[in-house]
Structures are given as C-alpha cells and as structure tokens.
Amino acid sequence: MFAIVLDWETFKVWLSATLDLSHHDIHLILGLALTFGFGWILRRPLGSWLPLGIVLVLELINEAFDFIRNLVPGWPLLSGEAAIDIAITILPALAVILAARWNSPHYYRFRRRKQIAVRTL
C-alpha cells in the first residue's frame, strides 16, 4: 500500500514541476475540470450535485493517501494541508453549481428582493 501512495505522491510532484503550477493550483484546476467533465460524461446539468459528489469522493481518497504518506518516515508531516486542499478543490466548483442553480425554485426564498411591478400609463 505504501508503494502505491509513494508512487501517487511522486506523480503529483512530477505533474506540479512539469506544468510549473503549485500544488494548490492543480487542486483548483482539477476540481473544476473534473466537476465539468463528470457532468458532461454523466449528461447532468451544470447545477447537479452528482459530479461534485464524485469529485469530493476522489478528493477524500487523495487526502487519505496524503495521510498515509505522512506515516512513512522521511516525509514531512503536513497536518493542516488536508483541509486547505479539500476547500481549494471543492469550493470553486460549489460556487459554480450554486450560481447555476440560482434561478431554480429552491433558491427563491434566499432572495431578498420582491418582484417590482412597473406600471406604464
């Protein structure tokens, strides 16, 4: 199991160095890309929760691998990174989904403005 985790970590370091992007940039880009990609593959609307749920499960698996990596001697212990990585991966995609669902009947109760009727003479 440790070999798989270390190979995954080596791949992530290689990807970050090859693309010249930080670890957090990759989380943000892949979170959005995978949410849109799973939505397209599953033929779900942009406001669907299913693609985001799949991305959340994959992100939790990734963070579990990172936690296992912390148990291996010689790797630095990064305790707060998991919460940051999950937030960076999920929150932008969540914002897109909420924006797509904004006109849905479920969100009318959150709006403060009433419809204004304009009378013309």
XYZ file of C-alpha atoms in Angstrom:
121
model
C 0.000 0.000 0.000
C 2.830 2.371 0.817
C 4.322 1.819 -2.637
C 1.087 2.959 -4.314
C 0.894 6.002 -2.049
C 4.510 6.955 -2.712
C 4.079 6.455 -6.469
C 0.998 8.702 -6.367
C 2.945 11.356 -4.447
C 5.833 11.123 -6.913
C 3.386 11.574 -9.800
C 1.861 14.663 -8.151
C 5.303 16.211 -7.610
C 6.238 15.446 -11.232
C 2.965 16.949 -12.504
C 3.470 20.095 -10.447
C 7.037 20.504 -11.717
C 6.137 19.730 -15.341
C 3.184 22.114 -15.507
C 5.026 24.754 -13.461
C 1.985 25.105 -11.197
C 1.775 24.992 -7.431
C 0.096 22.154 -5.579
C -2.901 24.369 -4.796
C -3.259 25.498 -8.416
C -3.511 21.883 -9.521
C -6.190 21.196 -6.893
C -8.237 24.170 -8.085
C -7.932 23.380 -11.798
C -8.583 19.650 -11.413
C -11.538 20.242 -9.091
C -13.275 22.411 -11.674
C -12.212 20.305 -14.670
C -13.325 17.035 -13.085
C -16.653 18.520 -11.985
C -17.361 19.764 -15.510
C -16.019 16.536 -17.028
C -18.133 14.226 -14.865
C -21.154 16.406 -15.545
C -20.551 16.088 -19.274
C -19.909 12.327 -19.152
C -22.969 11.674 -16.979
C -25.064 14.137 -19.031
C -26.085 16.063 -15.953
C -26.997 19.766 -15.866
C -24.465 22.254 -14.537
C -26.415 22.620 -11.291
C -26.350 18.897 -10.494
C -24.784 17.737 -7.239
C -23.673 14.323 -8.572
C -20.454 15.432 -10.352
C -19.384 17.434 -7.298
C -20.072 14.401 -5.101
C -17.805 12.249 -7.260
C -15.058 14.876 -7.118
C -15.457 15.081 -3.330
C -15.033 11.298 -3.001
C -11.912 11.382 -5.199
C -10.511 14.291 -3.181
C -11.095 12.448 0.090
C -9.273 9.407 -1.336
C -6.397 11.690 -2.358
C -6.250 13.171 1.143
C -6.348 9.674 2.668
C -3.304 8.828 0.542
C -1.627 12.012 1.768
C -2.382 10.994 5.359
C -0.879 7.542 4.770
C 2.170 9.215 3.227
C 2.627 11.179 6.464
C 3.070 7.859 8.273
C 6.086 6.989 6.109
C 9.383 8.055 7.707
C 11.213 10.794 5.836
C 8.155 12.665 4.528
C 7.182 15.933 6.192
C 4.059 15.950 8.352
C 1.537 18.429 6.931
C -1.436 18.302 9.284
C -3.442 21.340 8.123
C -2.936 20.808 4.409
C -5.827 18.357 4.048
C -8.491 20.912 4.952
C -6.930 23.511 2.658
C -6.705 21.049 -0.239
C -10.330 19.962 0.183
C -11.524 23.566 0.334
C -9.499 24.627 -2.712
C -10.791 21.662 -4.700
C -14.470 21.779 -3.727
C -15.392 25.431 -3.070
C -14.869 26.849 -6.606
C -16.912 24.022 -8.133
C -19.546 24.507 -5.426
C -19.739 28.215 -6.308
C -20.330 27.336 -9.975
C -23.061 24.841 -9.067
C -24.794 27.303 -6.747
C -24.639 30.009 -9.418
C -26.156 27.600 -11.937
C -28.943 26.724 -9.509
C -29.670 30.360 -8.584
C -32.764 30.604 -10.806
C -34.158 27.321 -9.557
C -37.374 27.496 -7.478
C -35.500 26.140 -4.434
C -33.432 29.330 -4.139
C -36.194 31.937 -4.430
C -36.563 32.014 -0.652
C -32.956 33.236 -0.275
C -33.533 36.326 -2.375
C -34.398 39.491 -0.519
C -35.969 41.480 -3.334
C -39.548 41.116 -4.290
C -40.503 41.471 -7.895
C -41.220 45.071 -8.734
C -44.189 45.724 -10.960
C -43.692 48.748 -13.181
C -46.848 50.430 -14.380
C -46.923 52.434 -17.515
C -49.555 54.999 -18.304
